[in-house]
mmCIF file of C-alpha atoms in Angstrom:
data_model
loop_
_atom_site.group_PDB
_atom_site.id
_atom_site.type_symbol
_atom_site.label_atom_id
_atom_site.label_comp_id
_atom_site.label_asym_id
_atom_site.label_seq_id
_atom_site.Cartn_x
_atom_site.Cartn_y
_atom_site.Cartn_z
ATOM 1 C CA UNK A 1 94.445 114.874 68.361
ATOM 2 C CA UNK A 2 93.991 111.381 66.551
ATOM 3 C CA UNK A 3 97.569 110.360 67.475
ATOM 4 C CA UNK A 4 97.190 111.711 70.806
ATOM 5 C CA UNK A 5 94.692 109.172 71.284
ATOM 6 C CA UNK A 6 95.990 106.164 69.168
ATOM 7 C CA UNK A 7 99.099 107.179 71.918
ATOM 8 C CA UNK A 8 96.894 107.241 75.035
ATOM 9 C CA UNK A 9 95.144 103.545 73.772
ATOM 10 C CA UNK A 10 97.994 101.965 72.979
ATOM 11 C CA UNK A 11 99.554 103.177 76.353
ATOM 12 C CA UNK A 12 96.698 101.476 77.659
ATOM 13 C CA UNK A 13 96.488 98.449 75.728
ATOM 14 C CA UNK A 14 99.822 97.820 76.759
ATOM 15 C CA UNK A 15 98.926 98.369 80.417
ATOM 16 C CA UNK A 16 96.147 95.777 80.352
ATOM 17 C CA UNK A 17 98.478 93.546 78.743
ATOM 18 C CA UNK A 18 101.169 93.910 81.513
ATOM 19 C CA UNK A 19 98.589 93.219 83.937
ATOM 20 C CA UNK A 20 96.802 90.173 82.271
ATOM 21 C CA UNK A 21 100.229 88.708 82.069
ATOM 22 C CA UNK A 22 101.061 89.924 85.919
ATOM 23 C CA UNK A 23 97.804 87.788 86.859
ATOM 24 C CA UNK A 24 98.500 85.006 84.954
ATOM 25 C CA UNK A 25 101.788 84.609 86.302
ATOM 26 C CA UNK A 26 100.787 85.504 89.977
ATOM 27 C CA UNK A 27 97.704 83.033 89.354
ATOM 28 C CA UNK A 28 100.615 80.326 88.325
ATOM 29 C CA UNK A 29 102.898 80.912 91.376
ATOM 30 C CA UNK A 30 99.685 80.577 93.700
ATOM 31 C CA UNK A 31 98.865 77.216 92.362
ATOM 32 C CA UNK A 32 102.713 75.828 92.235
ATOM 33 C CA UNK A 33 103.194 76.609 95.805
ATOM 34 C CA UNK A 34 100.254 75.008 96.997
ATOM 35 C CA UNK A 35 100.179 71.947 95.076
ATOM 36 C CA UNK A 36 103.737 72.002 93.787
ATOM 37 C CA UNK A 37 104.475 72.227 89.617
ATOM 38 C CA UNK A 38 104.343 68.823 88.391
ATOM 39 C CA UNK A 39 100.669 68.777 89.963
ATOM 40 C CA UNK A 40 99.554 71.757 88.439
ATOM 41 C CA UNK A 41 98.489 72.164 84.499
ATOM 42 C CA UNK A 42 97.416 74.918 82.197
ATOM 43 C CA UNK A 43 93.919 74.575 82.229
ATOM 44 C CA UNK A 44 94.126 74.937 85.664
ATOM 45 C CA UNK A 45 96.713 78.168 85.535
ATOM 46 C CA UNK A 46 93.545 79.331 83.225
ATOM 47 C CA UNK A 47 90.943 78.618 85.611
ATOM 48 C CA UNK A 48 92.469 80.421 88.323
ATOM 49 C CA UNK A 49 93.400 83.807 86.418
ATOM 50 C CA UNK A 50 89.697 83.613 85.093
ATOM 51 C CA UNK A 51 91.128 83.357 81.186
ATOM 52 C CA UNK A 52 91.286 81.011 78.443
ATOM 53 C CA UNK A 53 93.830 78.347 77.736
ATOM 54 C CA UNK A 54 94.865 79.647 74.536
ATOM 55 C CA UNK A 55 94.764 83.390 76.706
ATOM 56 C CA UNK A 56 98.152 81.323 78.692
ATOM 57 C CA UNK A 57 99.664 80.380 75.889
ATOM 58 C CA UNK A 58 99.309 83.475 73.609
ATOM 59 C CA UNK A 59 101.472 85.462 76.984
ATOM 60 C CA UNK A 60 103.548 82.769 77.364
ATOM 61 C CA UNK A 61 104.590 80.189 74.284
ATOM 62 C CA UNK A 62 107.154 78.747 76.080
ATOM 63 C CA UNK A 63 104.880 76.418 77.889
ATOM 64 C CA UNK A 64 104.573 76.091 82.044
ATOM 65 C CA UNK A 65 107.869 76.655 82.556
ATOM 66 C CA UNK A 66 107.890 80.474 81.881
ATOM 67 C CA UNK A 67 104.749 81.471 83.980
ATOM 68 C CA UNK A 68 106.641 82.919 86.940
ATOM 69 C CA UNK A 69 109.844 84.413 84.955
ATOM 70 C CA UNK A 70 109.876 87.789 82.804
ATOM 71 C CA UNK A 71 110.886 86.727 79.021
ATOM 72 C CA UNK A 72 114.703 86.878 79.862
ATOM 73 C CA UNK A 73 114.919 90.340 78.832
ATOM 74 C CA UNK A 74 114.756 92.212 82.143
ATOM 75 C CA UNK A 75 117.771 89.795 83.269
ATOM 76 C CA UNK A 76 119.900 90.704 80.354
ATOM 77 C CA UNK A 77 119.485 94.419 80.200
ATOM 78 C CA UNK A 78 120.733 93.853 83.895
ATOM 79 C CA UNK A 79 123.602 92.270 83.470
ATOM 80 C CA UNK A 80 124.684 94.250 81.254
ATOM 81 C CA UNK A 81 124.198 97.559 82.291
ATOM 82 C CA UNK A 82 125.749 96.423 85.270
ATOM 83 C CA UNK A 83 128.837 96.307 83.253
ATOM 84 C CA UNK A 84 128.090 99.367 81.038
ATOM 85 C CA UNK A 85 126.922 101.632 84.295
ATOM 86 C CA UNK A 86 129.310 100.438 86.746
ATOM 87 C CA UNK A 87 130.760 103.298 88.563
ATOM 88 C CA UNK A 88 134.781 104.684 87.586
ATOM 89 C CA UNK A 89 136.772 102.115 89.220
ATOM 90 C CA UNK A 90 134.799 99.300 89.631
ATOM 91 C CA UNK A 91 135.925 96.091 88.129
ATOM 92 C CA UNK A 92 133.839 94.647 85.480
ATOM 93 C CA UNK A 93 133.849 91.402 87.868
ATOM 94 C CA UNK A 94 133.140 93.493 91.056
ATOM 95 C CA UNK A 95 130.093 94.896 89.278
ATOM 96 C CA UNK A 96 128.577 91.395 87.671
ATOM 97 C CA UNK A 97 129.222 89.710 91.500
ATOM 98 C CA UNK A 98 127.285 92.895 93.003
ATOM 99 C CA UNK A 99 124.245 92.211 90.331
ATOM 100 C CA UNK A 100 123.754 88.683 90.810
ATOM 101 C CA UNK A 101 123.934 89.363 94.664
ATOM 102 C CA UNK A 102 120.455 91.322 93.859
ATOM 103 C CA UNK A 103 118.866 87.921 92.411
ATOM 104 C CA UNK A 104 117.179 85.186 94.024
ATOM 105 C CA UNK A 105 118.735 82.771 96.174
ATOM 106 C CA UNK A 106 122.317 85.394 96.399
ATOM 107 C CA UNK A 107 119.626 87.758 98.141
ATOM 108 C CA UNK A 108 121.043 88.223 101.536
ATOM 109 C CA UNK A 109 117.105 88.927 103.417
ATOM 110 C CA UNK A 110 114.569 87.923 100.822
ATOM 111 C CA UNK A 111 110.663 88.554 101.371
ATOM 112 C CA UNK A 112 108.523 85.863 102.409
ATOM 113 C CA UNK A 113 107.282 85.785 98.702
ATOM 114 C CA UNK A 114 110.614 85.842 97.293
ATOM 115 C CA UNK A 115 112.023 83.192 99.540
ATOM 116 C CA UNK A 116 109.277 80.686 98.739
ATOM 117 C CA UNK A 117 109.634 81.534 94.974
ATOM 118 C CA UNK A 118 113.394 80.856 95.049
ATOM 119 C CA UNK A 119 112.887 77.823 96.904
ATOM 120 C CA UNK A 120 110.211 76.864 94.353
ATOM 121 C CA UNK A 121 112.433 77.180 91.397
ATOM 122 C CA UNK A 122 115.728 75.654 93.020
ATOM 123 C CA UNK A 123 113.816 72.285 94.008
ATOM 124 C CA UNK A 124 112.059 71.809 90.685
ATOM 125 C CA UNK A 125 114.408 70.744 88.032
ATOM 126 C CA UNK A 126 111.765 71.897 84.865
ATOM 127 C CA UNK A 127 112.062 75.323 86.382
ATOM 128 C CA UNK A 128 115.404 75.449 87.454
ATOM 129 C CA UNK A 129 116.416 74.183 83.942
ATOM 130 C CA UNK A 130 113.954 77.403 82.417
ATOM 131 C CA UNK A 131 115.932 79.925 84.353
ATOM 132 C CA UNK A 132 119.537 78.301 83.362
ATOM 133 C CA UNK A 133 118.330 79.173 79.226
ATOM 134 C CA UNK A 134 117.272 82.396 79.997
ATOM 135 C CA UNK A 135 120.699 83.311 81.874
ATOM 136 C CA UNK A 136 122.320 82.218 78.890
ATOM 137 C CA UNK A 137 120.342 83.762 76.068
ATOM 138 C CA UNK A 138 122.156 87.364 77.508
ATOM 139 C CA UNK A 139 125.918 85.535 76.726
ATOM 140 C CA UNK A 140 125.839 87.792 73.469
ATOM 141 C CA UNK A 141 125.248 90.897 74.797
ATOM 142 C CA UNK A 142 127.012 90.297 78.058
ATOM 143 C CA UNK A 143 129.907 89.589 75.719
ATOM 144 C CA UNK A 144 129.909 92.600 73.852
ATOM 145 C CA UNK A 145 129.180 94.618 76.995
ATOM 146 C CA UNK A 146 132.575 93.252 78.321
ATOM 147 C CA UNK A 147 134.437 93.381 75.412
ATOM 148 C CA UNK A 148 133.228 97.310 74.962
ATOM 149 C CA UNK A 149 134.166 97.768 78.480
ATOM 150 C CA UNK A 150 137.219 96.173 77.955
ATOM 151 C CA UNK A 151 138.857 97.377 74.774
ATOM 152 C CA UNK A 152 138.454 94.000 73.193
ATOM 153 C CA UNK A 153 136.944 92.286 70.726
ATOM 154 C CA UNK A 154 133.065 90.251 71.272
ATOM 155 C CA UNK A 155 134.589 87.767 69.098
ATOM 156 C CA UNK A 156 137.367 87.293 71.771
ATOM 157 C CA UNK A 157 137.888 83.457 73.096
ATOM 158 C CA UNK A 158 138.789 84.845 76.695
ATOM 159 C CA UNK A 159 135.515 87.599 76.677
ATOM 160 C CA UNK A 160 133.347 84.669 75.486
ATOM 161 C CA UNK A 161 134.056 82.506 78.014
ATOM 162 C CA UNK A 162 134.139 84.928 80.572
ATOM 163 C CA UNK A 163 130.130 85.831 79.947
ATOM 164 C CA UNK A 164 129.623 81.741 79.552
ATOM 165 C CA UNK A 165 131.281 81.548 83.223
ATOM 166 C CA UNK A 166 129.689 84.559 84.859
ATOM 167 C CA UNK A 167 126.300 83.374 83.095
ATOM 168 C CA UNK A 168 126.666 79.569 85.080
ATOM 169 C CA UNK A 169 127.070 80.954 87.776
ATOM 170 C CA UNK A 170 123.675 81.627 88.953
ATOM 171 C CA UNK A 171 122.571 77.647 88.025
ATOM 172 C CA UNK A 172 126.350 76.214 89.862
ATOM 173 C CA UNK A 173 126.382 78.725 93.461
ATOM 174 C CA UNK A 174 121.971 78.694 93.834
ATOM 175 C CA UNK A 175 122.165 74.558 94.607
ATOM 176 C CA UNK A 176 124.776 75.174 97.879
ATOM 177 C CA UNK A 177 123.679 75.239 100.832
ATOM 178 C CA UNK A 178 125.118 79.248 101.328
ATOM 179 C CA UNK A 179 124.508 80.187 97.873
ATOM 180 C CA UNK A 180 126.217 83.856 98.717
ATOM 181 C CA UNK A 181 128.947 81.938 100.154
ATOM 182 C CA UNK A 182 129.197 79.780 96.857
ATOM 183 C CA UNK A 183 128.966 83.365 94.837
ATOM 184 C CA UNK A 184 131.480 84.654 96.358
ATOM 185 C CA UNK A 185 134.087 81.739 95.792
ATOM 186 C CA UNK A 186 133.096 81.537 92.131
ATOM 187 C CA UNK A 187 133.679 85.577 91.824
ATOM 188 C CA UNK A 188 137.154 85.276 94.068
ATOM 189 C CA UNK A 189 138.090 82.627 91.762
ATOM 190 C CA UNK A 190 137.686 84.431 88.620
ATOM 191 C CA UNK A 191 139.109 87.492 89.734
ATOM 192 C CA UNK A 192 142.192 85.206 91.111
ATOM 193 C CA UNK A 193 142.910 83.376 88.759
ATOM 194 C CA UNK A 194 143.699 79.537 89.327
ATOM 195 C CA UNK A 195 146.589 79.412 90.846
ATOM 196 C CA UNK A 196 146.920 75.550 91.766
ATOM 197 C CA UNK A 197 148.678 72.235 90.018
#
């Protein structure tokens, strides 16, 4: 019975932690899109999610920057079981350009929240710069993902690059003014080949 309940509370201390960090970062998002991120500081993030300052910090060390992203994690488990999971037949390209056509700015109708977010994160260059590191934190495991896929080795010079490329991506093709379109060219280009001088 003990463990039951040592279960149970720890299912619900982790609960209440998802949800202090869910309010922190929603509290964060609030204030950026009002009064835009540069005018916006911690103590203020605090204020609104009714916390302390050190409260902000101990959820998210990284500073400002990482109140309205997940630790990187969710992205790179992503990626890569799009690779892993892709149904027989599908290229390992086909299935990254179908992923990242699920994120952000590639979204074809976004929600209103969504939308603003995106548009948040592309025109401020602290954020945008945040979301560039945690696409390439998953280069290792993307890597390895292909080069399981693949029959090669992670060590591989052309596998390497290939997750380093696919990995850009998301920073190069969200600035355009059709990011999908952008996608799309990057993707038909790597599944071409270059084929000019």
């Amino acid at each position: 019975m003990g463990s039951l309940d040592g279960v149970q509370t720890m299912g619900r201390r982790e609960r209440r932690k998802a949800q202090t960090r869910q309010a922190l970062s929603d509290a964060a998002l609030g204030l950026f899109l009002r009064h835009g991120y540069d005018n916006v500081t911690i103590a203020q993030i605090a204020e609104e999610a009714d916390t302390a300052i050190a409260t902000v910090f101990a959820y998210f060390p990284d500073g400002k920057e990482s109140l309205i992203f997940d630790d990187g994690s969710e992205r790179c488990d992503g990626i890569v079981a799009a690779v892993r999971d892709r149904p027989e037949g599908r290229s390992i390209l086909r299935a990254l350009r179908e992923f990242l056509s699920t994120r952000g700015p590639f979204v074809a109708d976004p929600s209103p929240r969504l939308g603003r977010r995106t548009e948040l994160v592309m025109s401020t260059p602290a954020l945008r710069g945040y979301q560039r590191r945690l696409w390439n934190r998953s280069q290792d495991a993307l890597a390895e993902a292909v080069a399981a896929e693949s029959g090669r080795d992670p060590d591989d010079m052309t596998v390497r690059a290939l997750a380093r490329y696919v990995l850009e991506i998301p920073d190069l093709a969200a600035g355009e003014p059709d990011p999908r379109y952008a996608l799309d060219a990057v993707f038909d280009l790597l599944e071409a080949g270059w084929t000019g001088p």
